[in-house]
Amino acid sequence: MILTLALLFALQAQAPIQDEPLTVPAITYPAEAKNARIQGSVQLQINVDATGHVTQVQALTGPIALRQAAIGAYSNATYRPILVGGKPAPAIITTSVNFSLKELPPDTDQLVDVQFKPLQANCEQLAQSPPPAKSPEALEACRKALDMASHFSPGFELEAHATAFNDVVLILIADGKKSTQLPEADLLAGQAIDLVSPFARDASGAAHRPAVAVAYITRCEVRSLAGNLHGAAQDCAQAEETLTTLLHDYPENERAGNYRVQLRETLQLHAIIADRDHHPLEARHLRSRADTI
């Protein structure tokens, strides 16, 4: 696949300007198009704001089966701010994206990762800010990170992908039971489980277990808020089992301290759920376990 950038014009300006994105967009060749032997060039029109962030991408020409892949890749591109008369200005970029079956891009996951990491860092920074900064700006930032993570191939950076789901869900449920966004949070939490479930019993060791734990902890919290106490207890138990296995098999791992904190907090949450579900003895046992972690 070869990316060819055409002329870039600033709105209300004709002078040549910098037309290369700060990072190479990660473009995934659609599997259906590849199997159908579809290739060709997609012409894009990209609108960027004065800060260099993309605001809109449209496909002008090119095979229908390839357009969305090109649009999706450039939707998260970032350009250097364009100066017109010494001041940042919006711009329109025309870009030609060539899909060639003979020149498939190597290491697509690495290209995605380069773009995902700054998006995730921005999400986490905003999510840690106190209200009102936490939302909706943080939610938008975390959605962008999650969208980029969806381009990873199955199993690649699985924990980061599961964490991206978790970041969005935590913002959605920040208002607790009164949140009108609980249904969406529940849907995303279920998608996180779908993401990690093929690896939940992975015999290869610890590689994917942290992601499994994160996904089940996330859904446990959502189900607890939604009043699905039985489902929440099951998810907490799955997370506890996964974290306990990690600590047993890899006690000297550099992240063992983090796993202990996660396990302690999950046991405490499970105890609260047991109390709400009228199981005081189980709740007492769970808190006792948490105290020994």
PDB file of C-alpha atoms in Angstrom, residues 132-255:
ATOM      1  CA  PRO A 132     -16.234  19.647  34.901  1.00  0.00           C
ATOM      2  CA  ALA A 133     -13.108  18.926  32.815  1.00  0.00           C
ATOM      3  CA  LYS A 134     -13.665  15.189  33.187  1.00  0.00           C
ATOM      4  CA  SER A 135     -16.634  15.195  30.863  1.00  0.00           C
ATOM      5  CA  PRO A 136     -17.459  15.532  27.988  1.00  0.00           C
ATOM      6  CA  GLU A 137     -13.926  16.393  26.856  1.00  0.00           C
ATOM      7  CA  ALA A 138     -12.454  13.357  28.592  1.00  0.00           C
ATOM      8  CA  LEU A 139     -15.179  11.121  27.194  1.00  0.00           C
ATOM      9  CA  GLU A 140     -14.450  12.292  23.656  1.00  0.00           C
ATOM     10  CA  ALA A 141     -10.704  11.744  24.134  1.00  0.00           C
ATOM     11  CA  CYS A 142     -11.237   8.248  25.529  1.00  0.00           C
ATOM     12  CA  ARG A 143     -13.615   7.348  22.719  1.00  0.00           C
ATOM     13  CA  LYS A 144     -10.898   8.301  20.210  1.00  0.00           C
ATOM     14  CA  ALA A 145      -8.410   6.054  21.996  1.00  0.00           C
ATOM     15  CA  LEU A 146     -10.903   3.168  22.016  1.00  0.00           C
ATOM     16  CA  ASP A 147     -11.665   3.672  18.331  1.00  0.00           C
ATOM     17  CA  MET A 148      -7.964   3.528  17.484  1.00  0.00           C
ATOM     18  CA  ALA A 149      -7.496   0.412  19.648  1.00  0.00           C
ATOM     19  CA  SER A 150     -10.200  -1.331  17.616  1.00  0.00           C
ATOM     20  CA  HIS A 151      -7.724  -1.430  14.707  1.00  0.00           C
ATOM     21  CA  PHE A 152      -5.390  -3.809  16.603  1.00  0.00           C
ATOM     22  CA  SER A 153      -5.399  -7.375  15.384  1.00  0.00           C
ATOM     23  CA  PRO A 154      -6.815  -9.954  17.873  1.00  0.00           C
ATOM     24  CA  GLY A 155      -4.484 -10.468  20.815  1.00  0.00           C
ATOM     25  CA  PHE A 156      -2.181  -7.527  20.059  1.00  0.00           C
ATOM     26  CA  GLU A 157      -1.870  -5.066  22.984  1.00  0.00           C
ATOM     27  CA  LEU A 158      -4.866  -6.819  24.512  1.00  0.00           C
ATOM     28  CA  GLU A 159      -4.481  -5.221  27.944  1.00  0.00           C
ATOM     29  CA  ALA A 160      -4.234  -1.730  26.452  1.00  0.00           C
ATOM     30  CA  HIS A 161      -7.356  -2.420  24.405  1.00  0.00           C
ATOM     31  CA  ALA A 162      -9.260  -3.708  27.443  1.00  0.00           C
ATOM     32  CA  THR A 163      -8.110  -0.652  29.410  1.00  0.00           C
ATOM     33  CA  ALA A 164      -9.401   1.606  26.623  1.00  0.00           C
ATOM     34  CA  PHE A 165     -12.855   0.077  27.124  1.00  0.00           C
ATOM     35  CA  ASN A 166     -12.486   0.541  30.877  1.00  0.00           C
ATOM     36  CA  ASP A 167     -11.560   4.232  30.526  1.00  0.00           C
ATOM     37  CA  VAL A 168     -14.711   5.009  28.527  1.00  0.00           C
ATOM     38  CA  VAL A 169     -16.945   2.941  30.823  1.00  0.00           C
ATOM     39  CA  LEU A 170     -15.665   4.618  34.005  1.00  0.00           C
ATOM     40  CA  ILE A 171     -16.536   8.039  32.622  1.00  0.00           C
ATOM     41  CA  LEU A 172     -19.977   6.854  31.510  1.00  0.00           C
ATOM     42  CA  ILE A 173     -20.790   5.509  35.000  1.00  0.00           C
ATOM     43  CA  ALA A 174     -19.226   8.386  36.936  1.00  0.00           C
ATOM     44  CA  ASP A 175     -22.699   9.499  38.083  1.00  0.00           C
ATOM     45  CA  GLY A 176     -23.434   6.082  39.543  1.00  0.00           C
ATOM     46  CA  LYS A 177     -26.922   4.591  39.503  1.00  0.00           C
ATOM     47  CA  LYS A 178     -28.441   7.843  38.252  1.00  0.00           C
ATOM     48  CA  SER A 179     -26.366   7.769  35.090  1.00  0.00           C
ATOM     49  CA  THR A 180     -28.435   7.776  31.905  1.00  0.00           C
ATOM     50  CA  GLN A 181     -25.435   6.241  30.197  1.00  0.00           C
ATOM     51  CA  LEU A 182     -25.550   2.893  32.016  1.00  0.00           C
ATOM     52  CA  PRO A 183     -26.964   1.015  28.994  1.00  0.00           C
ATOM     53  CA  GLU A 184     -24.069   2.171  26.811  1.00  0.00           C
ATOM     54  CA  ALA A 185     -21.600   1.353  29.581  1.00  0.00           C
ATOM     55  CA  ASP A 186     -23.091  -2.130  29.868  1.00  0.00           C
ATOM     56  CA  LEU A 187     -22.811  -2.625  26.104  1.00  0.00           C
ATOM     57  CA  LEU A 188     -19.153  -1.568  26.059  1.00  0.00           C
ATOM     58  CA  ALA A 189     -18.358  -3.716  29.094  1.00  0.00           C
ATOM     59  CA  GLY A 190     -19.842  -6.690  27.253  1.00  0.00           C
ATOM     60  CA  GLN A 191     -17.735  -5.890  24.193  1.00  0.00           C
ATOM     61  CA  ALA A 192     -14.638  -5.884  26.404  1.00  0.00           C
ATOM     62  CA  ILE A 193     -15.547  -9.367  27.610  1.00  0.00           C
ATOM     63  CA  ASP A 194     -16.032 -10.505  24.012  1.00  0.00           C
ATOM     64  CA  LEU A 195     -12.574  -9.111  23.249  1.00  0.00           C
ATOM     65  CA  VAL A 196     -10.784 -11.092  25.968  1.00  0.00           C
ATOM     66  CA  SER A 197     -12.936 -14.227  26.191  1.00  0.00           C
ATOM     67  CA  PRO A 198     -10.924 -16.162  23.567  1.00  0.00           C
ATOM     68  CA  PHE A 199      -7.880 -15.641  25.799  1.00  0.00           C
ATOM     69  CA  ALA A 200      -9.512 -16.193  29.208  1.00  0.00           C
ATOM     70  CA  ARG A 201      -8.145 -19.745  29.436  1.00  0.00           C
ATOM     71  CA  ASP A 202      -5.040 -19.088  27.370  1.00  0.00           C
ATOM     72  CA  ALA A 203      -2.492 -21.776  28.119  1.00  0.00           C
ATOM     73  CA  SER A 204       0.391 -19.548  27.056  1.00  0.00           C
ATOM     74  CA  GLY A 205       0.690 -18.049  30.535  1.00  0.00           C
ATOM     75  CA  ALA A 206       0.325 -14.530  31.863  1.00  0.00           C
ATOM     76  CA  ALA A 207       0.432 -12.628  28.575  1.00  0.00           C
ATOM     77  CA  HIS A 208      -3.306 -12.010  28.335  1.00  0.00           C
ATOM     78  CA  ARG A 209      -4.466 -12.495  31.930  1.00  0.00           C
ATOM     79  CA  PRO A 210      -4.144  -8.809  32.927  1.00  0.00           C
ATOM     80  CA  ALA A 211      -6.494  -7.918  30.069  1.00  0.00           C
ATOM     81  CA  VAL A 212      -8.956 -10.599  31.181  1.00  0.00           C
ATOM     82  CA  ALA A 213      -8.930  -9.217  34.724  1.00  0.00           C
ATOM     83  CA  VAL A 214      -9.484  -5.624  33.562  1.00  0.00           C
ATOM     84  CA  ALA A 215     -12.443  -6.613  31.386  1.00  0.00           C
ATOM     85  CA  TYR A 216     -14.190  -8.581  34.132  1.00  0.00           C
ATOM     86  CA  ILE A 217     -13.587  -5.884  36.744  1.00  0.00           C
ATOM     87  CA  THR A 218     -15.103  -3.331  34.358  1.00  0.00           C
ATOM     88  CA  ARG A 219     -18.264  -5.356  33.799  1.00  0.00           C
ATOM     89  CA  CYS A 220     -18.536  -6.184  37.486  1.00  0.00           C
ATOM     90  CA  GLU A 221     -18.738  -2.466  38.286  1.00  0.00           C
ATOM     91  CA  VAL A 222     -21.321  -1.790  35.590  1.00  0.00           C
ATOM     92  CA  ARG A 223     -23.512  -4.741  36.546  1.00  0.00           C
ATOM     93  CA  SER A 224     -23.319  -3.757  40.200  1.00  0.00           C
ATOM     94  CA  LEU A 225     -24.593  -0.255  39.428  1.00  0.00           C
ATOM     95  CA  ALA A 226     -27.307  -1.651  37.170  1.00  0.00           C
ATOM     96  CA  GLY A 227     -28.555  -3.940  39.958  1.00  0.00           C
ATOM     97  CA  ASN A 228     -27.500  -7.202  38.308  1.00  0.00           C
ATOM     98  CA  LEU A 229     -25.926  -8.474  41.510  1.00  0.00           C
ATOM     99  CA  HIS A 230     -25.663 -12.123  40.468  1.00  0.00           C
ATOM    100  CA  GLY A 231     -23.904 -11.225  37.224  1.00  0.00           C
ATOM    101  CA  ALA A 232     -21.664  -8.730  39.006  1.00  0.00           C
ATOM    102  CA  ALA A 233     -20.628 -11.354  41.575  1.00  0.00           C
ATOM    103  CA  GLN A 234     -19.748 -13.800  38.787  1.00  0.00           C
ATOM    104  CA  ASP A 235     -17.602 -11.190  37.029  1.00  0.00           C
ATOM    105  CA  CYS A 236     -15.806 -10.263  40.246  1.00  0.00           C
ATOM    106  CA  ALA A 237     -15.123 -13.939  40.916  1.00  0.00           C
ATOM    107  CA  GLN A 238     -13.653 -14.365  37.437  1.00  0.00           C
ATOM    108  CA  ALA A 239     -11.396 -11.339  37.936  1.00  0.00           C
ATOM    109  CA  GLU A 240     -10.323 -12.613  41.367  1.00  0.00           C
ATOM    110  CA  GLU A 241      -9.456 -16.037  39.959  1.00  0.00           C
ATOM    111  CA  THR A 242      -7.410 -14.487  37.154  1.00  0.00           C
ATOM    112  CA  LEU A 243      -5.502 -12.130  39.447  1.00  0.00           C
ATOM    113  CA  THR A 244      -4.893 -14.867  42.033  1.00  0.00           C
ATOM    114  CA  THR A 245      -3.421 -17.064  39.295  1.00  0.00           C
ATOM    115  CA  LEU A 246      -1.164 -14.238  38.155  1.00  0.00           C
ATOM    116  CA  LEU A 247       0.155 -13.679  41.666  1.00  0.00           C
ATOM    117  CA  HIS A 248       0.635 -17.390  42.254  1.00  0.00           C
ATOM    118  CA  ASP A 249       2.463 -18.052  39.007  1.00  0.00           C
ATOM    119  CA  TYR A 250       4.472 -14.824  38.868  1.00  0.00           C
ATOM    120  CA  PRO A 251       4.985 -13.561  42.453  1.00  0.00           C
ATOM    121  CA  GLU A 252       8.154 -11.678  41.531  1.00  0.00           C
ATOM    122  CA  ASN A 253       6.704  -9.977  38.459  1.00  0.00           C
ATOM    123  CA  GLU A 254       7.405  -6.237  38.456  1.00  0.00           C
ATOM    124  CA  ARG A 255       3.657  -5.626  38.253  1.00  0.00           C
TER     125      ARG A 255
END
